Amino acid sequence: MKTLSTAMLLTASLGLSACSGGLFNQNDRLGTGGAGTGIDNTPVTTGALAPNSVAYFNQTIGDRVLFAVDTSTLTDVGRATLAQQASWLNTNTSFTAIIEGHADEQGTREYNLALGARRAAAVRDYLVSQGVADGRMRTVTFGKERPIEVCSTEACYSKNRRAVTVIGAGATS
Amino acid sequence: MSCDFANMTPTSRKLPNEIDACGGALQFWDAVKGYPYMKRFFVVLTLVMASVWASVAAAQEPLRIELDNPNIEPLPFAAPNFVAETAGADQFAADLARVVAADLSNSGLFREIPKEAFISNITSFDSPVQFADWKAINAQALVTGSVSTAGDNQIVVKFRLFDVFSEQQLGEGLQFVGSTDGWRRMAHKVADAVYSRITGEGGYFDSRVVYVSESGPKNARAKRIAIMDYDGENNQFLTTDQSIVLAPRFSPNGNRVIYTSYETGFPKIYVLDVGTVSRQVLQDQPGTMSFAPRFAPDGQSVVYSLTTGSNTDLYKMSIAGGAPAQLTSDPTIETAPSFSPDGSRIVFESDRSGTQQLYVMGANGGEATRISFGQGRYGTPVWSPRGDLIAFTKQNRGRFHIGVMNTDGSGERLLTASFLDEGPTWSPNGRVIMFTRETSGEGGSSTLHSVDISGRNLRAVRQGGSDPSWSPLLK
Amino acid sequence: MRLPALSAALMLAAWSGPALADEDLSEALKAQIVPCWNVAALADVSDYIWMFVSLDLKPDGTFGADDIIWQENRGGTEGEAIAMYLTVERAIMRCGRDGFDLPAERYDEWRASNLVFVLNEEPSK
């Protein structure tokens, strides 16, 4: 099965944090066969995602979970996503992950850093509970420094209160 | 910066006649005169006796009035161009007067009388002042000065301050010697002396601010540590914009800056030497993140937040390295620590009660006392340099405020309100607070603002800036 | 800057006698000083400062700089007290630069005046 590198397009459409780009090799892959399970708004029009691809992880499973205001408690939806993330990580054992915790802008800088750390840790702890080795993951908080949405209403805030599992290759440092 | 101010001590809380002499750089040159108030006290004692005697003899009580409704209007002052005493000093003569006037006006406590209104000018620094000319334009204070150039790009600046209506000089004249590059600092020093003699408080103009310079869109904002004079001039960058940098803080002597950087991809604390712009990582415990650092008043240790897993606690470590000491061990968020000026206590924020609130504990940890009890959430506490107040960020009903409270939590006063105000820092004299104000929406941006602790005189200081930290008065 | 305790006590004794002066006379003098009393220099001071000065006037309502005498003060730091005195002195000097306008026939009643200036509310005990 040949793979095409469409990392640029995919990461752009998903608005992945640019900060993580330099840390891990985001060698997203696009499968050329199988059932079409890509999400609707992907700009890639041909083919479907290979289940072992990072693009599949990012888009089909979902690389992020969202949180309510000032909490780091996983929602039911979040746990379902993380269960699939764990399953993917348990299948694709050569990959590592950095889990980024983020907060919306409605908070002070320091508190939001600590809150982002809690969110990232909540995800990491859940993945560990699902059998993913602790040593394959690292957490980082960005507080409110890297919002993905820029408006100042709940519509944006709800998407900014997130923890993103960023897949990379190789051992964690 | 190569001003020859090395021996000058901060002038905070000086009486008008008590300006520290400073070997070589700062000199009194006026003859030592009797302290004006001392002269009066001899009169006081004799007149008290006389008035007791007179009231008994004449059975006539003095007329008594009580006034408790003062006006609060900026004090009108005149700052004519300094007298250029050598060829080539003309530009300095005008620039010095301009910056002195701007400093005083910025404080909100003074109002400059425009030069067009002047009836006469100061053409000789040592000639007697024609007070009638300054009374006629209602100047209550008059700042006169002279400047001369000397060898090796040096200038000599002298000034005097007069109370126009009492026709008295306030304090002795002062002289500063410095390099031509440092002329702004000499103007700030003059303004500090004027401010101090009229308000009875130390000044704050000869100071710098380290902050985060911001550019670019909200979701990919570039941040650099930068340093500027308190008034936004002389801006210099200390880091590149390659990694996110946050919340720089000055060391007590202003020589070093401690800040958080994502240089490695993870938040870590760095110490930067302002003079050489060299930096080193302070804290690099594997698998942890550290942020919110602040120096102890002795400059030898640093208190900061360290996150292990989901938990953020406070730690202290020596600037020279060595093992960190853990100050808190709660499963909750403990961050934004700030020392009391005597170094004995630390104020910080914690959500151990369920919401962000302020707590005070000893400098080595231990039992903490909650001091904030109002509505809403409280964060980023900073102890005032005078030790009497704590400034903080308050979040309530979707608005952010900068406020101050007594160190026991009483007497809370909110000074500002906006979509997002945060991160107060104190002026060296404890009278002004600078902070970050961020506007909302897609085009939202950060601006440094300042406000007096009375809540008056809100001003924008610099666009595209956040996380200010005010230096002590420069030496 | 503090006065010796004995003289302070004497001054209080001199100052706190029954007020015989005509209230209208007090109001007249007060009205002439208050427009010039500007405490902007103390705008950031929230402490209570109480300052008592005496003012000796000539029959034409004028006075010299030495006729304004700092008698007593309470509250504030030493620096704030001095700054407060400067605001008081400036107020009297500015508004009285041409002499105060008071009825000449009652000169005995206003030749010696005690002026009390109060900044901020006295903290409740």
JSON list of C-alpha atoms in Angstrom, two decimals, chain B residues 168-327:
[
{"chain": "B", "resi": 168, "resn": "GLN", "atom": "CA", "xyz": [10.57, 79.26, 48.61]},
{"chain": "B", "resi": 169, "resn": "GLN", "atom": "CA", "xyz": [12.98, 76.79, 47.16]},
{"chain": "B", "resi": 170, "resn": "LEU", "atom": "CA", "xyz": [11.90, 73.23, 48.03]},
{"chain": "B", "resi": 171, "resn": "GLY", "atom": "CA", "xyz": [14.95, 71.26, 49.10]},
{"chain": "B", "resi": 172, "resn": "GLU", "atom": "CA", "xyz": [18.43, 71.84, 47.86]},
{"chain": "B", "resi": 173, "resn": "GLY", "atom": "CA", "xyz": [19.49, 72.00, 44.26]},
{"chain": "B", "resi": 174, "resn": "LEU", "atom": "CA", "xyz": [20.82, 68.79, 42.79]},
{"chain": "B", "resi": 175, "resn": "GLN", "atom": "CA", "xyz": [23.42, 68.08, 40.17]},
{"chain": "B", "resi": 176, "resn": "PHE", "atom": "CA", "xyz": [23.72, 64.97, 38.02]},
{"chain": "B", "resi": 177, "resn": "VAL", "atom": "CA", "xyz": [26.63, 64.01, 35.82]},
{"chain": "B", "resi": 178, "resn": "GLY", "atom": "CA", "xyz": [26.15, 61.38, 33.15]},
{"chain": "B", "resi": 179, "resn": "SER", "atom": "CA", "xyz": [26.82, 60.39, 29.59]},
{"chain": "B", "resi": 180, "resn": "THR", "atom": "CA", "xyz": [24.94, 62.14, 26.81]},
{"chain": "B", "resi": 181, "resn": "ASP", "atom": "CA", "xyz": [23.28, 58.78, 26.00]},
{"chain": "B", "resi": 182, "resn": "GLY", "atom": "CA", "xyz": [21.74, 58.81, 29.43]},
{"chain": "B", "resi": 183, "resn": "TRP", "atom": "CA", "xyz": [20.10, 62.24, 29.23]},
{"chain": "B", "resi": 184, "resn": "ARG", "atom": "CA", "xyz": [16.63, 60.72, 29.56]},
{"chain": "B", "resi": 185, "resn": "ARG", "atom": "CA", "xyz": [17.60, 59.10, 32.82]},
{"chain": "B", "resi": 186, "resn": "MET", "atom": "CA", "xyz": [18.82, 62.43, 34.14]},
{"chain": "B", "resi": 187, "resn": "ALA", "atom": "CA", "xyz": [15.48, 63.98, 33.24]},
{"chain": "B", "resi": 188, "resn": "HIS", "atom": "CA", "xyz": [13.72, 61.12, 35.05]},
{"chain": "B", "resi": 189, "resn": "LYS", "atom": "CA", "xyz": [15.94, 61.71, 38.10]},
{"chain": "B", "resi": 190, "resn": "VAL", "atom": "CA", "xyz": [14.99, 65.40, 38.13]},
{"chain": "B", "resi": 191, "resn": "ALA", "atom": "CA", "xyz": [11.30, 64.50, 37.82]},
{"chain": "B", "resi": 192, "resn": "ASP", "atom": "CA", "xyz": [11.64, 61.94, 40.63]},
{"chain": "B", "resi": 193, "resn": "ALA", "atom": "CA", "xyz": [13.14, 64.59, 42.91]},
{"chain": "B", "resi": 194, "resn": "VAL", "atom": "CA", "xyz": [10.33, 67.05, 42.07]},
{"chain": "B", "resi": 195, "resn": "TYR", "atom": "CA", "xyz": [7.67, 64.40, 42.61]},
{"chain": "B", "resi": 196, "resn": "SER", "atom": "CA", "xyz": [9.22, 63.33, 45.86]},
{"chain": "B", "resi": 197, "resn": "ARG", "atom": "CA", "xyz": [9.54, 66.84, 47.30]},
{"chain": "B", "resi": 198, "resn": "ILE", "atom": "CA", "xyz": [5.97, 67.78, 46.48]},
{"chain": "B", "resi": 199, "resn": "THR", "atom": "CA", "xyz": [4.15, 64.54, 47.32]},
{"chain": "B", "resi": 200, "resn": "GLY", "atom": "CA", "xyz": [6.31, 63.32, 50.18]},
{"chain": "B", "resi": 201, "resn": "GLU", "atom": "CA", "xyz": [6.57, 59.94, 48.43]},
{"chain": "B", "resi": 202, "resn": "GLY", "atom": "CA", "xyz": [9.46, 58.39, 46.57]},
{"chain": "B", "resi": 203, "resn": "GLY", "atom": "CA", "xyz": [9.41, 58.83, 42.82]},
{"chain": "B", "resi": 204, "resn": "TYR", "atom": "CA", "xyz": [9.17, 56.15, 40.14]},
{"chain": "B", "resi": 205, "resn": "PHE", "atom": "CA", "xyz": [10.22, 57.74, 36.84]},
{"chain": "B", "resi": 206, "resn": "ASP", "atom": "CA", "xyz": [13.81, 56.48, 36.67]},
{"chain": "B", "resi": 207, "resn": "SER", "atom": "CA", "xyz": [12.77, 52.86, 36.31]},
{"chain": "B", "resi": 208, "resn": "ARG", "atom": "CA", "xyz": [12.33, 50.22, 33.64]},
{"chain": "B", "resi": 209, "resn": "VAL", "atom": "CA", "xyz": [9.71, 47.64, 32.76]},
{"chain": "B", "resi": 210, "resn": "VAL", "atom": "CA", "xyz": [10.38, 44.16, 31.41]},
{"chain": "B", "resi": 211, "resn": "TYR", "atom": "CA", "xyz": [7.42, 42.69, 29.55]},
{"chain": "B", "resi": 212, "resn": "VAL", "atom": "CA", "xyz": [6.32, 40.37, 26.76]},
{"chain": "B", "resi": 213, "resn": "SER", "atom": "CA", "xyz": [6.17, 42.08, 23.38]},
{"chain": "B", "resi": 214, "resn": "GLU", "atom": "CA", "xyz": [3.39, 40.52, 21.29]},
{"chain": "B", "resi": 215, "resn": "SER", "atom": "CA", "xyz": [2.75, 40.42, 17.56]},
{"chain": "B", "resi": 216, "resn": "GLY", "atom": "CA", "xyz": [0.79, 38.31, 15.11]},
{"chain": "B", "resi": 217, "resn": "PRO", "atom": "CA", "xyz": [-2.68, 36.78, 15.19]},
{"chain": "B", "resi": 218, "resn": "LYS", "atom": "CA", "xyz": [-4.30, 35.56, 18.36]},
{"chain": "B", "resi": 219, "resn": "ASN", "atom": "CA", "xyz": [-3.93, 31.84, 17.54]},
{"chain": "B", "resi": 220, "resn": "ALA", "atom": "CA", "xyz": [-0.24, 32.09, 16.61]},
{"chain": "B", "resi": 221, "resn": "ARG", "atom": "CA", "xyz": [0.96, 34.99, 18.65]},
{"chain": "B", "resi": 222, "resn": "ALA", "atom": "CA", "xyz": [4.70, 35.65, 18.61]},
{"chain": "B", "resi": 223, "resn": "LYS", "atom": "CA", "xyz": [6.13, 36.66, 21.97]},
{"chain": "B", "resi": 224, "resn": "ARG", "atom": "CA", "xyz": [9.49, 38.16, 22.92]},
{"chain": "B", "resi": 225, "resn": "ILE", "atom": "CA", "xyz": [10.87, 39.42, 26.19]},
{"chain": "B", "resi": 226, "resn": "ALA", "atom": "CA", "xyz": [11.50, 43.14, 25.89]},
{"chain": "B", "resi": 227, "resn": "ILE", "atom": "CA", "xyz": [12.63, 45.88, 28.23]},
{"chain": "B", "resi": 228, "resn": "MET", "atom": "CA", "xyz": [11.73, 49.57, 28.13]},
{"chain": "B", "resi": 229, "resn": "ASP", "atom": "CA", "xyz": [11.85, 52.70, 30.23]},
{"chain": "B", "resi": 230, "resn": "TYR", "atom": "CA", "xyz": [8.76, 53.10, 32.42]},
{"chain": "B", "resi": 231, "resn": "ASP", "atom": "CA", "xyz": [7.36, 55.54, 29.83]},
{"chain": "B", "resi": 232, "resn": "GLY", "atom": "CA", "xyz": [7.76, 53.13, 26.89]},
{"chain": "B", "resi": 233, "resn": "GLU", "atom": "CA", "xyz": [10.96, 54.66, 25.52]},
{"chain": "B", "resi": 234, "resn": "ASN", "atom": "CA", "xyz": [14.27, 52.87, 24.84]},
{"chain": "B", "resi": 235, "resn": "ASN", "atom": "CA", "xyz": [12.63, 49.57, 23.91]},
{"chain": "B", "resi": 236, "resn": "GLN", "atom": "CA", "xyz": [15.01, 46.62, 23.52]},
{"chain": "B", "resi": 237, "resn": "PHE", "atom": "CA", "xyz": [14.31, 42.96, 22.82]},
{"chain": "B", "resi": 238, "resn": "LEU", "atom": "CA", "xyz": [15.98, 40.39, 25.04]},
{"chain": "B", "resi": 239, "resn": "THR", "atom": "CA", "xyz": [14.82, 37.22, 23.24]},
{"chain": "B", "resi": 240, "resn": "THR", "atom": "CA", "xyz": [13.80, 36.21, 19.72]},
{"chain": "B", "resi": 241, "resn": "ASP", "atom": "CA", "xyz": [10.23, 35.26, 18.88]},
{"chain": "B", "resi": 242, "resn": "GLN", "atom": "CA", "xyz": [11.08, 31.60, 18.20]},
{"chain": "B", "resi": 243, "resn": "SER", "atom": "CA", "xyz": [9.39, 30.25, 21.32]},
{"chain": "B", "resi": 244, "resn": "ILE", "atom": "CA", "xyz": [6.56, 31.30, 23.59]},
{"chain": "B", "resi": 245, "resn": "VAL", "atom": "CA", "xyz": [7.86, 33.33, 26.53]},
{"chain": "B", "resi": 246, "resn": "LEU", "atom": "CA", "xyz": [5.81, 34.35, 29.54]},
{"chain": "B", "resi": 247, "resn": "ALA", "atom": "CA", "xyz": [5.80, 36.57, 32.60]},
{"chain": "B", "resi": 248, "resn": "PRO", "atom": "CA", "xyz": [9.34, 37.97, 32.97]},
{"chain": "B", "resi": 249, "resn": "ARG", "atom": "CA", "xyz": [10.19, 39.30, 36.46]},
{"chain": "B", "resi": 250, "resn": "PHE", "atom": "CA", "xyz": [13.05, 41.52, 37.54]},
{"chain": "B", "resi": 251, "resn": "SER", "atom": "CA", "xyz": [15.53, 40.54, 40.18]},
{"chain": "B", "resi": 252, "resn": "PRO", "atom": "CA", "xyz": [15.51, 42.98, 43.11]},
{"chain": "B", "resi": 253, "resn": "ASN", "atom": "CA", "xyz": [18.51, 44.89, 41.76]},
{"chain": "B", "resi": 254, "resn": "GLY", "atom": "CA", "xyz": [17.13, 44.88, 38.22]},
{"chain": "B", "resi": 255, "resn": "ASN", "atom": "CA", "xyz": [20.19, 43.12, 36.75]},
{"chain": "B", "resi": 256, "resn": "ARG", "atom": "CA", "xyz": [18.48, 39.84, 35.98]},
{"chain": "B", "resi": 257, "resn": "VAL", "atom": "CA", "xyz": [15.17, 38.72, 34.57]},
{"chain": "B", "resi": 258, "resn": "ILE", "atom": "CA", "xyz": [13.54, 35.40, 35.31]},
{"chain": "B", "resi": 259, "resn": "TYR", "atom": "CA", "xyz": [10.88, 34.10, 32.92]},
{"chain": "B", "resi": 260, "resn": "THR", "atom": "CA", "xyz": [9.18, 31.07, 31.44]},
{"chain": "B", "resi": 261, "resn": "SER", "atom": "CA", "xyz": [10.06, 29.88, 27.94]},
{"chain": "B", "resi": 262, "resn": "TYR", "atom": "CA", "xyz": [8.90, 27.04, 25.69]},
{"chain": "B", "resi": 263, "resn": "GLU", "atom": "CA", "xyz": [12.35, 26.81, 24.13]},
{"chain": "B", "resi": 264, "resn": "THR", "atom": "CA", "xyz": [12.38, 23.02, 24.61]},
{"chain": "B", "resi": 265, "resn": "GLY", "atom": "CA", "xyz": [8.70, 22.66, 23.76]},
{"chain": "B", "resi": 266, "resn": "PHE", "atom": "CA", "xyz": [7.82, 22.54, 27.44]},
{"chain": "B", "resi": 267, "resn": "PRO", "atom": "CA", "xyz": [7.51, 25.46, 29.88]},
{"chain": "B", "resi": 268, "resn": "LYS", "atom": "CA", "xyz": [10.70, 25.92, 31.85]},
{"chain": "B", "resi": 269, "resn": "ILE", "atom": "CA", "xyz": [12.18, 28.74, 33.87]},
{"chain": "B", "resi": 270, "resn": "TYR", "atom": "CA", "xyz": [15.18, 30.68, 32.60]},
{"chain": "B", "resi": 271, "resn": "VAL", "atom": "CA", "xyz": [17.36, 33.34, 34.17]},
{"chain": "B", "resi": 272, "resn": "LEU", "atom": "CA", "xyz": [18.61, 36.06, 31.86]},
{"chain": "B", "resi": 273, "resn": "ASP", "atom": "CA", "xyz": [21.36, 38.57, 32.55]},
{"chain": "B", "resi": 274, "resn": "VAL", "atom": "CA", "xyz": [20.09, 41.95, 31.31]},
{"chain": "B", "resi": 275, "resn": "GLY", "atom": "CA", "xyz": [23.58, 43.28, 30.64]},
{"chain": "B", "resi": 276, "resn": "THR", "atom": "CA", "xyz": [24.95, 40.38, 28.61]},
{"chain": "B", "resi": 277, "resn": "VAL", "atom": "CA", "xyz": [21.60, 38.95, 27.44]},
{"chain": "B", "resi": 278, "resn": "SER", "atom": "CA", "xyz": [22.95, 35.49, 28.26]},
{"chain": "B", "resi": 279, "resn": "ARG", "atom": "CA", "xyz": [20.50, 33.02, 29.71]},
{"chain": "B", "resi": 280, "resn": "GLN", "atom": "CA", "xyz": [20.46, 29.71, 31.49]},
{"chain": "B", "resi": 281, "resn": "VAL", "atom": "CA", "xyz": [17.76, 27.29, 32.49]},
{"chain": "B", "resi": 282, "resn": "LEU", "atom": "CA", "xyz": [17.02, 27.43, 36.19]},
{"chain": "B", "resi": 283, "resn": "GLN", "atom": "CA", "xyz": [14.93, 24.39, 36.72]},
{"chain": "B", "resi": 284, "resn": "ASP", "atom": "CA", "xyz": [14.99, 21.29, 34.57]},
{"chain": "B", "resi": 285, "resn": "GLN", "atom": "CA", "xyz": [13.56, 18.39, 36.49]},
{"chain": "B", "resi": 286, "resn": "PRO", "atom": "CA", "xyz": [12.73, 15.76, 33.82]},
{"chain": "B", "resi": 287, "resn": "GLY", "atom": "CA", "xyz": [9.04, 15.23, 33.09]},
{"chain": "B", "resi": 288, "resn": "THR", "atom": "CA", "xyz": [7.92, 18.38, 34.88]},
{"chain": "B", "resi": 289, "resn": "MET", "atom": "CA", "xyz": [6.87, 21.84, 33.83]},
{"chain": "B", "resi": 290, "resn": "SER", "atom": "CA", "xyz": [7.76, 25.00, 35.71]},
{"chain": "B", "resi": 291, "resn": "PHE", "atom": "CA", "xyz": [6.43, 28.55, 35.45]},
{"chain": "B", "resi": 292, "resn": "ALA", "atom": "CA", "xyz": [5.37, 31.65, 37.41]},
{"chain": "B", "resi": 293, "resn": "PRO", "atom": "CA", "xyz": [8.80, 32.34, 38.90]},
{"chain": "B", "resi": 294, "resn": "ARG", "atom": "CA", "xyz": [9.55, 35.32, 41.13]},
{"chain": "B", "resi": 295, "resn": "PHE", "atom": "CA", "xyz": [12.66, 36.40, 42.99]},
{"chain": "B", "resi": 296, "resn": "ALA", "atom": "CA", "xyz": [12.88, 36.63, 46.76]},
{"chain": "B", "resi": 297, "resn": "PRO", "atom": "CA", "xyz": [13.70, 40.17, 47.98]},
{"chain": "B", "resi": 298, "resn": "ASP", "atom": "CA", "xyz": [17.32, 39.13, 48.65]},
{"chain": "B", "resi": 299, "resn": "GLY", "atom": "CA", "xyz": [17.70, 38.07, 45.03]},
{"chain": "B", "resi": 300, "resn": "GLN", "atom": "CA", "xyz": [19.24, 34.76, 46.10]},
{"chain": "B", "resi": 301, "resn": "SER", "atom": "CA", "xyz": [16.27, 32.46, 45.76]},
{"chain": "B", "resi": 302, "resn": "VAL", "atom": "CA", "xyz": [13.29, 32.02, 43.49]},
{"chain": "B", "resi": 303, "resn": "VAL", "atom": "CA", "xyz": [9.79, 30.81, 44.21]},
{"chain": "B", "resi": 304, "resn": "TYR", "atom": "CA", "xyz": [7.82, 29.20, 41.37]},
{"chain": "B", "resi": 305, "resn": "SER", "atom": "CA", "xyz": [5.21, 26.69, 40.33]},
{"chain": "B", "resi": 306, "resn": "LEU", "atom": "CA", "xyz": [6.18, 23.17, 39.35]},
{"chain": "B", "resi": 307, "resn": "THR", "atom": "CA", "xyz": [3.71, 20.79, 37.71]},
{"chain": "B", "resi": 308, "resn": "THR", "atom": "CA", "xyz": [4.12, 17.08, 38.14]},
{"chain": "B", "resi": 309, "resn": "GLY", "atom": "CA", "xyz": [1.36, 15.11, 36.46]},
{"chain": "B", "resi": 310, "resn": "SER", "atom": "CA", "xyz": [-1.88, 16.98, 37.10]},
{"chain": "B", "resi": 311, "resn": "ASN", "atom": "CA", "xyz": [-0.68, 18.73, 40.22]},
{"chain": "B", "resi": 312, "resn": "THR", "atom": "CA", "xyz": [0.87, 22.19, 40.49]},
{"chain": "B", "resi": 313, "resn": "ASP", "atom": "CA", "xyz": [2.63, 23.15, 43.72]},
{"chain": "B", "resi": 314, "resn": "LEU", "atom": "CA", "xyz": [4.97, 25.89, 44.90]},
{"chain": "B", "resi": 315, "resn": "TYR", "atom": "CA", "xyz": [8.71, 25.37, 45.24]},
{"chain": "B", "resi": 316, "resn": "LYS", "atom": "CA", "xyz": [11.66, 27.49, 46.19]},
{"chain": "B", "resi": 317, "resn": "MET", "atom": "CA", "xyz": [15.23, 27.09, 45.04]},
{"chain": "B", "resi": 318, "resn": "SER", "atom": "CA", "xyz": [18.49, 28.96, 45.18]},
{"chain": "B", "resi": 319, "resn": "ILE", "atom": "CA", "xyz": [19.42, 30.96, 42.12]},
{"chain": "B", "resi": 320, "resn": "ALA", "atom": "CA", "xyz": [22.81, 29.24, 42.36]},
{"chain": "B", "resi": 321, "resn": "GLY", "atom": "CA", "xyz": [21.16, 25.84, 41.87]},
{"chain": "B", "resi": 322, "resn": "GLY", "atom": "CA", "xyz": [20.74, 22.98, 44.30]},
{"chain": "B", "resi": 323, "resn": "ALA", "atom": "CA", "xyz": [17.73, 21.00, 45.38]},
{"chain": "B", "resi": 324, "resn": "PRO", "atom": "CA", "xyz": [14.36, 22.76, 45.29]},
{"chain": "B", "resi": 325, "resn": "ALA", "atom": "CA", "xyz": [12.34, 22.93, 48.51]},
{"chain": "B", "resi": 326, "resn": "GLN", "atom": "CA", "xyz": [8.66, 22.08, 48.19]},
{"chain": "B", "resi": 327, "resn": "LEU", "atom": "CA", "xyz": [6.55, 24.76, 49.90]}
]
